[in-house]
Short mmCIF file of C-alpha atoms in Angstrom, two decimals:
data_model
loop_
_atom_site.label_atom_id
_atom_site.label_comp_id
_atom_site.label_asym_id
_atom_site.label_seq_id
_atom_site.Cartn_x
_atom_site.Cartn_y
_atom_site.Cartn_z
CA UNK A 1 5.42 134.38 30.40
CA UNK A 2 6.88 132.07 33.04
CA UNK A 3 3.95 129.69 32.87
CA UNK A 4 4.20 128.87 29.27
CA UNK A 5 7.20 126.70 29.50
CA UNK A 6 5.30 124.41 31.91
CA UNK A 7 2.38 124.24 29.59
CA UNK A 8 4.76 123.31 26.83
CA UNK A 9 6.29 120.54 28.90
CA UNK A 10 2.86 119.08 29.78
CA UNK A 11 1.83 119.07 26.20
CA UNK A 12 4.95 117.25 25.12
CA UNK A 13 4.70 114.57 27.87
CA UNK A 14 1.12 113.26 27.26
CA UNK A 15 1.45 111.51 23.83
CA UNK A 16 3.52 108.40 25.04
CA UNK A 17 0.49 106.99 26.92
CA UNK A 18 -1.21 105.80 23.70
CA UNK A 19 1.52 103.36 22.49
CA UNK A 20 1.64 101.59 25.85
CA UNK A 21 -2.08 100.86 25.75
CA UNK A 22 -1.71 99.46 22.21
CA UNK A 23 1.06 97.19 23.30
CA UNK A 24 -1.03 95.89 26.15
CA UNK A 25 -3.91 95.16 23.83
CA UNK A 26 -1.60 93.37 21.34
CA UNK A 27 -0.05 91.31 24.13
CA UNK A 28 -3.46 90.31 25.44
CA UNK A 29 -4.59 89.27 21.97
CA UNK A 30 -1.43 87.25 21.48
CA UNK A 31 -1.95 85.51 24.80
CA UNK A 32 -5.53 84.67 23.89
CA UNK A 33 -4.39 83.36 20.49
CA UNK A 34 -1.73 81.24 22.14
CA UNK A 35 -4.28 79.79 24.52
CA UNK A 36 -6.66 79.02 21.66
CA UNK A 37 -3.89 77.39 19.63
CA UNK A 38 -2.81 75.32 22.63
CA UNK A 39 -6.37 74.21 23.28
CA UNK A 40 -6.83 73.33 19.61
CA UNK A 41 -3.59 71.30 19.61
CA UNK A 42 -4.57 69.50 22.78
CA UNK A 43 -8.01 68.66 21.39
CA UNK A 44 -6.53 67.54 18.06
CA UNK A 45 -3.97 65.31 19.79
CA UNK A 46 -6.67 63.80 21.99
CA UNK A 47 -8.70 63.12 18.84
CA UNK A 48 -5.75 61.38 17.23
CA UNK A 49 -5.13 59.37 20.37
CA UNK A 50 -8.76 58.31 20.35
CA UNK A 51 -8.44 57.28 16.70
CA UNK A 52 -5.28 55.26 17.43
CA UNK A 53 -6.96 53.63 20.42
CA UNK A 54 -9.97 52.73 18.28
CA UNK A 55 -7.70 51.38 15.52
CA UNK A 56 -5.81 49.33 18.11
CA UNK A 57 -9.05 47.90 19.41
CA UNK A 58 -10.15 47.15 15.84
CA UNK A 59 -6.86 45.41 15.09
CA UNK A 60 -7.24 43.29 18.21
CA UNK A 61 -10.25 41.70 16.49
CA UNK A 62 -8.77 39.00 14.16
CA UNK A 63 -9.89 38.80 10.55
CA UNK A 64 -10.76 35.23 9.56
CA UNK A 65 -11.74 33.44 6.37
CA UNK A 66 -15.03 31.58 6.51
CA UNK A 67 -15.98 28.49 4.50
CA UNK A 68 -19.09 26.38 4.26
CA UNK A 69 -18.89 22.60 4.85
CA UNK A 70 -19.60 20.61 1.72
CA UNK A 71 -21.96 17.62 1.69
CA UNK A 72 -20.44 14.17 1.36
CA UNK A 73 -20.06 12.96 -2.20
CA UNK A 74 -22.01 9.98 -3.53
CA UNK A 75 -18.75 8.51 -4.78
CA UNK A 76 -15.27 9.03 -3.47
CA UNK A 77 -12.20 8.48 -5.69
CA UNK A 78 -9.32 6.50 -4.23
CA UNK A 79 -6.02 6.23 -6.09
CA UNK A 80 -3.43 3.68 -4.95
CA UNK A 81 -0.35 2.01 -6.46
CA UNK A 82 -0.68 -1.61 -7.52
CA UNK A 83 1.49 -4.44 -8.79
CA UNK A 84 0.48 -6.58 -11.76
CA UNK A 85 1.18 -10.30 -11.45
CA UNK A 86 0.53 -13.23 -13.77
CA UNK A 87 -2.38 -15.55 -13.19
CA UNK A 88 0.17 -18.32 -12.62
CA UNK A 89 3.93 -17.85 -12.67
CA UNK A 90 6.46 -20.44 -11.69
CA UNK A 91 10.22 -20.92 -11.84
CA UNK A 92 11.36 -24.23 -13.31
CA UNK A 93 14.30 -26.09 -11.80
CA UNK A 94 16.03 -29.35 -12.67
CA UNK A 95 15.11 -32.50 -10.76
CA UNK A 96 18.18 -34.45 -11.91
CA UNK A 97 21.83 -33.41 -12.16
CA UNK A 98 23.70 -33.46 -15.43
CA UNK A 99 24.46 -31.23 -18.41
CA UNK A 100 21.97 -29.31 -20.52
CA UNK A 101 21.67 -31.23 -23.74
CA UNK A 102 19.46 -28.74 -25.58
CA UNK A 103 16.77 -26.07 -25.08
CA UNK A 104 13.86 -25.48 -27.45
CA UNK A 105 12.06 -22.31 -26.30
CA UNK A 106 13.58 -18.92 -25.57
CA UNK A 107 12.10 -16.14 -23.43
CA UNK A 108 9.03 -14.55 -24.98
CA UNK A 109 7.92 -17.84 -26.58
CA UNK A 110 4.33 -18.96 -26.11
CA UNK A 111 4.14 -22.58 -24.98
CA UNK A 112 1.45 -25.15 -24.32
CA UNK A 113 1.22 -27.47 -21.37
CA UNK A 114 3.64 -30.40 -21.85
CA UNK A 115 5.80 -28.68 -24.48
CA UNK A 116 9.45 -29.75 -24.19
CA UNK A 117 11.50 -26.79 -22.97
CA UNK A 118 14.88 -28.52 -22.63
CA UNK A 119 16.64 -31.88 -22.20
CA UNK A 120 19.30 -32.86 -19.68
CA UNK A 121 22.02 -35.41 -20.34
CA UNK A 122 22.42 -37.38 -17.07
CA UNK A 123 24.91 -40.24 -17.54
CA UNK A 124 25.15 -40.94 -13.80
CA UNK A 125 21.41 -41.45 -13.60
CA UNK A 126 21.42 -43.66 -16.68
CA UNK A 127 24.11 -45.87 -15.12
CA UNK A 128 22.17 -46.16 -11.88
CA UNK A 129 19.03 -47.11 -13.77
CA UNK A 130 20.86 -49.79 -15.78
CA UNK A 131 22.37 -51.25 -12.59
CA UNK A 132 18.98 -51.29 -10.87
CA UNK A 133 17.36 -53.02 -13.81
CA UNK A 134 20.10 -55.68 -13.83
CA UNK A 135 19.62 -56.22 -10.10
CA UNK A 136 15.88 -56.54 -10.66
CA UNK A 137 16.42 -59.19 -13.33
CA UNK A 138 18.72 -61.09 -10.99
CA UNK A 139 16.12 -60.95 -8.24
CA UNK A 140 13.46 -62.24 -10.59
CA UNK A 141 15.71 -65.20 -11.50
CA UNK A 142 16.24 -65.89 -7.81
CA UNK A 143 12.46 -65.98 -7.36
CA UNK A 144 12.19 -68.67 -9.98
CA UNK A 145 14.89 -70.72 -8.21
CA UNK A 146 13.14 -70.30 -4.86
CA UNK A 147 9.86 -71.28 -6.45
CA UNK A 148 11.39 -74.55 -7.73
CA UNK A 149 12.86 -75.26 -4.32
CA UNK A 150 9.49 -74.65 -2.73
CA UNK A 151 7.74 -76.98 -5.12
CA UNK A 152 10.32 -79.75 -4.49
CA UNK A 153 10.08 -79.30 -0.71
CA UNK A 154 6.32 -79.34 -0.90
CA UNK A 155 6.28 -82.60 -2.90
CA UNK A 156 8.74 -84.28 -0.55
CA UNK A 157 6.86 -83.18 2.51
CA UNK A 158 3.57 -84.38 1.05
CA UNK A 159 5.09 -87.83 0.29
CA UNK A 160 6.47 -88.20 3.83
CA UNK A 161 3.28 -86.91 5.35
CA UNK A 162 1.02 -89.27 3.41
CA UNK A 163 3.19 -92.42 3.93
CA UNK A 164 1.59 -95.35 5.89
CA UNK A 165 2.17 -95.26 9.59
CA UNK A 166 5.39 -97.02 10.57
CA UNK A 167 7.09 -96.55 7.15
CA UNK A 168 8.71 -93.25 8.06
CA UNK A 169 9.43 -91.92 11.46
CA UNK A 170 7.73 -88.88 12.94
CA UNK A 171 11.08 -87.15 13.17
CA UNK A 172 11.72 -87.52 9.43
CA UNK A 173 8.23 -86.23 8.66
CA UNK A 174 8.80 -83.15 10.80
CA UNK A 175 12.20 -82.53 9.11
CA UNK A 176 10.56 -82.57 5.65
CA UNK A 177 7.91 -80.15 6.90
CA UNK A 178 10.65 -77.80 8.19
CA UNK A 179 12.43 -77.99 4.82
CA UNK A 180 9.18 -77.03 3.09
CA UNK A 181 8.54 -74.09 5.43
CA UNK A 182 12.10 -72.89 4.90
CA UNK A 183 11.65 -73.04 1.12
CA UNK A 184 8.45 -71.00 1.36
CA UNK A 185 10.24 -68.39 3.50
CA UNK A 186 13.13 -68.16 1.02
CA UNK A 187 10.62 -67.71 -1.81
CA UNK A 188 8.81 -64.93 0.03
CA UNK A 189 12.13 -63.19 0.72
CA UNK A 190 13.04 -63.42 -2.95
CA UNK A 191 9.67 -61.97 -3.94
CA UNK A 192 10.17 -59.11 -1.48
CA UNK A 193 13.60 -58.49 -2.94
CA UNK A 194 12.06 -58.25 -6.41
CA UNK A 195 9.51 -55.75 -5.13
CA UNK A 196 12.27 -53.61 -3.58
CA UNK A 197 14.35 -53.74 -6.75
CA UNK A 198 11.26 -52.89 -8.79
CA UNK A 199 10.65 -49.87 -6.59
CA UNK A 200 14.19 -48.65 -7.12
CA UNK A 201 13.86 -49.08 -10.85
CA UNK A 202 10.57 -47.19 -10.84
CA UNK A 203 12.17 -44.35 -8.87
CA UNK A 204 15.09 -44.05 -11.23
CA UNK A 205 12.82 -44.27 -14.26
CA UNK A 206 10.73 -41.44 -12.79
CA UNK A 207 13.86 -39.39 -12.26
CA UNK A 208 14.96 -40.23 -15.77
CA UNK A 209 11.71 -38.74 -17.00
CA UNK A 210 12.78 -35.43 -15.45
CA UNK A 211 15.58 -35.23 -17.97
CA UNK A 212 12.85 -33.78 -20.15
CA UNK A 213 11.86 -30.33 -18.83
CA UNK A 214 8.33 -29.51 -19.92
CA UNK A 215 5.97 -26.55 -19.56
CA UNK A 216 3.61 -26.98 -16.56
CA UNK A 217 0.78 -24.98 -18.21
CA UNK A 218 -0.05 -22.78 -21.17
CA UNK A 219 1.80 -19.51 -20.96
CA UNK A 220 4.81 -17.42 -21.93
CA UNK A 221 8.46 -18.12 -21.19
CA UNK A 222 9.52 -15.01 -19.32
CA UNK A 223 13.07 -16.13 -18.48
CA UNK A 224 15.72 -18.59 -19.67
CA UNK A 225 18.69 -18.78 -17.32
CA UNK A 226 20.70 -21.66 -18.84
CA UNK A 227 22.40 -22.70 -22.05
CA UNK A 228 23.65 -25.81 -23.83
CA UNK A 229 26.44 -27.59 -21.97
CA UNK A 230 25.74 -25.89 -18.65
CA UNK A 231 26.26 -27.98 -15.52
CA UNK A 232 22.88 -28.62 -13.93
CA UNK A 233 22.38 -29.25 -10.22
CA UNK A 234 19.16 -30.76 -8.98
CA UNK A 235 16.77 -28.83 -6.80
CA UNK A 236 16.18 -25.13 -6.21
CA UNK A 237 18.74 -22.84 -4.68
CA UNK A 238 21.79 -20.78 -5.43
CA UNK A 239 23.77 -23.62 -7.00
CA UNK A 240 27.36 -24.47 -6.27
CA UNK A 241 28.38 -26.75 -3.46
CA UNK A 242 25.11 -26.35 -1.58
CA UNK A 243 23.48 -28.88 -3.88
CA UNK A 244 20.77 -26.52 -5.05
CA UNK A 245 20.46 -25.65 -8.71
CA UNK A 246 19.70 -22.29 -10.33
CA UNK A 247 16.43 -21.41 -12.00
CA UNK A 248 16.39 -22.71 -15.59
CA UNK A 249 13.17 -21.22 -16.96
CA UNK A 250 10.25 -19.13 -15.79
CA UNK A 251 6.80 -19.59 -17.30
CA UNK A 252 3.82 -17.28 -16.73
CA UNK A 253 0.15 -17.74 -17.55
CA UNK A 254 -1.02 -14.26 -18.65
CA UNK A 255 -4.49 -14.97 -20.05
CA UNK A 256 -5.76 -13.14 -16.95
CA UNK A 257 -3.79 -11.03 -14.49
CA UNK A 258 -3.86 -10.48 -10.75
CA UNK A 259 -3.36 -6.95 -9.39
CA UNK A 260 -2.35 -6.52 -5.76
CA UNK A 261 -3.06 -3.29 -3.88
CA UNK A 262 -2.39 -2.30 -0.27
CA UNK A 263 -5.44 -0.35 0.97
CA UNK A 264 -5.08 1.76 4.15
CA UNK A 265 -6.96 0.36 7.13
CA UNK A 266 -9.14 3.47 7.40
CA UNK A 267 -10.57 2.82 3.92
CA UNK A 268 -10.59 -0.98 4.01
CA UNK A 269 -14.25 -1.21 5.06
CA UNK A 270 -15.32 0.15 1.67
CA UNK A 271 -13.47 -2.56 -0.28
CA UNK A 272 -15.59 -5.57 -1.20
CA UNK A 273 -15.74 -8.30 -3.84
CA UNK A 274 -17.15 -7.10 -7.12
CA UNK A 275 -15.91 -3.51 -6.74
CA UNK A 276 -14.53 -2.27 -10.06
CA UNK A 277 -11.42 -0.19 -10.63
CA UNK A 278 -9.53 1.41 -13.51
CA UNK A 279 -5.91 0.53 -14.21
CA UNK A 280 -3.51 3.09 -15.66
CA UNK A 281 -0.09 1.88 -16.84
CA UNK A 282 2.78 4.24 -17.72
CA UNK A 283 3.45 2.48 -21.03
CA UNK A 284 -0.18 2.98 -22.12
CA UNK A 285 -0.93 6.58 -21.06
CA UNK A 286 -4.13 6.83 -23.12
CA UNK A 287 -5.56 3.41 -22.30
CA UNK A 288 -7.65 2.29 -19.33
CA UNK A 289 -7.86 -1.35 -18.25
CA UNK A 290 -10.79 -2.63 -16.21
CA UNK A 291 -10.28 -4.74 -13.09
CA UNK A 292 -12.57 -6.24 -10.46
CA UNK A 293 -11.90 -6.93 -6.79
CA UNK A 294 -11.82 -10.71 -6.36
CA UNK A 295 -10.83 -11.13 -2.73
CA UNK A 296 -8.91 -9.62 0.16
CA UNK A 297 -6.54 -11.03 2.74
CA UNK A 298 -9.17 -10.40 5.45
CA UNK A 299 -6.35 -9.29 7.74
CA UNK A 300 -4.57 -6.01 8.41
CA UNK A 301 -0.82 -5.98 7.97
CA UNK A 302 0.60 -5.12 11.39
CA UNK A 303 3.59 -3.28 9.93
CA UNK A 304 1.92 -1.09 7.29
CA UNK A 305 -1.66 -1.18 8.71
CA UNK A 306 -3.00 -1.98 5.26
CA UNK A 307 -5.33 -4.55 3.74
CA UNK A 308 -4.06 -6.64 0.83
CA UNK A 309 -6.60 -6.56 -2.00
CA UNK A 310 -6.50 -8.79 -5.09
CA UNK A 311 -8.11 -7.68 -8.34
CA UNK A 312 -8.52 -9.64 -11.57
CA UNK A 313 -8.20 -8.18 -15.06
CA UNK A 314 -8.68 -9.92 -18.41
CA UNK A 315 -5.61 -9.82 -20.65
CA UNK A 316 -6.66 -11.09 -24.09
CA UNK A 317 -4.01 -9.09 -25.96
CA UNK A 318 -1.20 -9.72 -23.49
CA UNK A 319 -0.69 -5.99 -22.85
CA UNK A 320 -0.61 -6.41 -19.09
CA UNK A 321 2.80 -7.72 -18.11
CA UNK A 322 3.86 -9.47 -14.91
CA UNK A 323 5.70 -7.22 -12.50
CA UNK A 324 4.34 -3.98 -14.00
CA UNK A 325 3.35 -0.97 -11.91
CA UNK A 326 -0.27 0.18 -12.22
CA UNK A 327 -2.18 3.12 -10.83
CA UNK A 328 -5.45 1.73 -9.48
CA UNK A 329 -8.41 4.12 -9.40
CA UNK A 330 -11.28 3.03 -7.17
CA UNK A 331 -14.67 4.73 -6.99
CA UNK A 332 -15.77 4.13 -3.41
CA UNK A 333 -19.34 4.68 -2.28
CA UNK A 334 -19.66 7.99 -0.43
CA UNK A 335 -21.86 8.88 2.54
CA UNK A 336 -24.17 11.81 1.76
CA UNK A 337 -25.03 12.21 5.46
CA UNK A 338 -21.55 13.47 6.33
CA UNK A 339 -19.91 16.78 5.48
CA UNK A 340 -16.43 17.57 4.19
CA UNK A 341 -14.09 20.33 5.37
CA UNK A 342 -10.45 21.11 4.55
CA UNK A 343 -7.88 19.69 6.90
CA UNK A 344 -6.70 23.29 7.48
CA UNK A 345 -9.95 23.99 9.38
CA UNK A 346 -9.17 21.49 12.15
CA UNK A 347 -8.00 22.55 15.60
CA UNK A 348 -6.03 20.13 17.76
CA UNK A 349 -6.64 21.18 21.36
CA UNK A 350 -6.34 19.55 24.74
CA UNK A 351 -10.04 18.66 24.64
CA UNK A 352 -9.62 16.83 21.36
CA UNK A 353 -10.36 17.67 17.76
CA UNK A 354 -12.44 20.84 17.30
CA UNK A 355 -13.62 23.20 14.57
CA UNK A 356 -14.14 26.96 15.03
CA UNK A 357 -17.48 28.25 13.71
CA UNK A 358 -18.95 31.75 13.58
CA UNK A 359 -21.78 32.18 16.08
CA UNK A 360 -24.22 35.03 16.76
CA UNK A 361 -22.59 38.44 16.85
CA UNK A 362 -19.59 37.12 14.87
CA UNK A 363 -18.24 35.41 17.96
CA UNK A 364 -16.29 32.17 17.90
CA UNK A 365 -17.79 28.85 18.96
CA UNK A 366 -15.61 25.73 19.22
CA UNK A 367 -17.39 22.53 18.23
CA UNK A 368 -15.94 19.04 18.88
CA UNK A 369 -16.12 16.86 15.78
CA UNK A 370 -15.74 13.18 14.91
CA UNK A 371 -13.83 12.45 11.72
CA UNK A 372 -14.48 9.82 9.12
CA UNK A 373 -12.22 9.15 6.16
CA UNK A 374 -9.12 11.16 5.39
CA UNK A 375 -9.47 12.29 1.78
CA UNK A 376 -6.10 13.97 1.48
CA UNK A 377 -6.70 17.73 1.56
CA UNK A 378 -10.18 17.16 3.02
CA UNK A 379 -11.65 15.07 5.80
CA UNK A 380 -15.13 13.73 6.39
CA UNK A 381 -16.89 14.93 9.55
CA UNK A 382 -19.31 12.32 10.83
CA UNK A 383 -20.98 14.55 13.41
CA UNK A 384 -20.58 17.98 14.95
CA UNK A 385 -21.11 20.09 11.80
CA UNK A 386 -23.86 20.86 9.30
CA UNK A 387 -23.77 22.43 5.86
CA UNK A 388 -25.26 25.62 7.34
CA UNK A 389 -22.34 26.24 9.71
CA UNK A 390 -19.82 28.96 8.96
CA UNK A 391 -16.44 27.36 9.57
CA UNK A 392 -13.22 29.32 10.12
CA UNK A 393 -10.52 28.16 7.74
CA UNK A 394 -6.91 28.20 9.00
CA UNK A 395 -7.85 29.58 12.45
CA UNK A 396 -5.10 31.24 14.51
CA UNK A 397 -3.67 29.18 17.33
CA UNK A 398 -4.74 31.84 19.84
CA UNK A 399 -8.39 31.73 18.79
CA UNK A 400 -10.67 30.88 21.71
CA UNK A 401 -14.39 30.45 22.26
CA UNK A 402 -16.20 33.77 22.62
CA UNK A 403 -13.60 35.80 20.72
CA UNK A 404 -14.95 38.56 18.49
CA UNK A 405 -13.79 38.19 14.88
CA UNK A 406 -14.07 40.06 11.63
CA UNK A 407 -15.03 38.08 8.52
CA UNK A 408 -12.73 38.62 5.54
CA UNK A 409 -14.38 40.23 2.54
CA UNK A 410 -13.35 37.35 0.27
CA UNK A 411 -15.36 34.91 2.42
CA UNK A 412 -18.21 37.17 3.56
CA UNK A 413 -20.55 35.50 1.06
CA UNK A 414 -20.10 32.20 2.90
CA UNK A 415 -18.52 30.41 -0.04
CA UNK A 416 -15.96 27.70 0.46
CA UNK A 417 -13.05 30.08 -0.15
CA UNK A 418 -9.39 30.03 0.72
CA UNK A 419 -8.06 32.34 3.42
CA UNK A 420 -7.12 35.83 2.23
CA UNK A 421 -3.61 36.18 0.93
CA UNK A 422 -3.14 39.54 2.68
CA UNK A 423 -4.79 42.62 4.08
CA UNK A 424 -5.29 46.07 2.58
CA UNK A 425 -3.38 49.11 3.73
CA UNK A 426 -6.46 50.33 5.60
CA UNK A 427 -6.38 47.13 7.67
CA UNK A 428 -2.68 47.34 8.39
CA UNK A 429 -1.58 50.97 8.66
CA UNK A 430 -2.70 52.94 11.74
CA UNK A 431 -4.20 56.42 11.34
CA UNK A 432 -1.44 58.96 10.78
CA UNK A 433 -1.34 62.20 12.79
CA UNK A 434 -1.68 65.32 10.73
CA UNK A 435 0.82 67.06 12.96
CA UNK A 436 4.13 67.67 11.42
#
């Protein structure tokens, strides 16, 4: 009976061994799971890091817009401002001082050559002319007296000279000859005095003719700057005490007009006589006037670096007015052997002017170019490019030869397109980690 209690104790102590083995198995499984989860997280993070590194490398490749150079046009428009001037236009001043007696044509009046525009009352000039005429008449009378004296001296001298020898002395004969020579000299002096007086009279009569102000040619009176009774000073100037008179009238011949245009030096070689142009005036928005290049100044203005060009335009209806502004549209001859690119495609580097083109493998090549005319938003390239080149438009400043680039989808077709306005979210946003 004593052994039974021990058997009972052994039986009750053996069951706890089973839970400890279960716990060990659960702990081992948990450790394995933790290791697997850690390995999975490490691999996933490395995958994300690889994706970010690849995205970073992809973003380091710039995306560029590509255009195709366009061939040079057969004609090239050129629009410049111009000034319309009359065929002839002249200010008219007074040649004699006085007071305006009357005027007969106002501004806007059409006049013919020789038409009387105004008359000047010049009493001072009239008095001078009367005095000169009286002096001339006196000189003419003196000539007649000197002529009589000469004739008398000549007769006396001839009588003494032809007398028989011994009747008159040699001394008396020489005295009569001296009297005759003196009479001839006085006559010549009187004649010279008449000529001088006649010249003065002619001068004053010519000035007196300027009391009548006439039109110098057929045209239109574009200005009248005087009125009846106004004090007139002779000559041109500001008037007043300086002795110069103000402008009285202005007459313009508008049967044909001259248009003056300043052409930039770079385009001056294409301007030649006979080149036609269209004139657009603000007051006639729906009308086009034709003009033809007549001549040029054949010299470049050193201040503006422009060539002065003169065009002629018929004006049968008088619609073109002196002093008007005109927009002059030229159609210059183009060069089909050159190509055109936007100015935004040009690179200004230390080696000169270059253009970035896409080479094999979408790598950048920098080509030096020589420019022709500046067409505003475009320039002509004389050499260095062909129409088959793929040109980068608006290239980044950091772009260098040999750089790998990505072509924007909007310009992948090779069309002459503008640079993309922006990039999609796939191009901008980096891959996001799925870890929270």
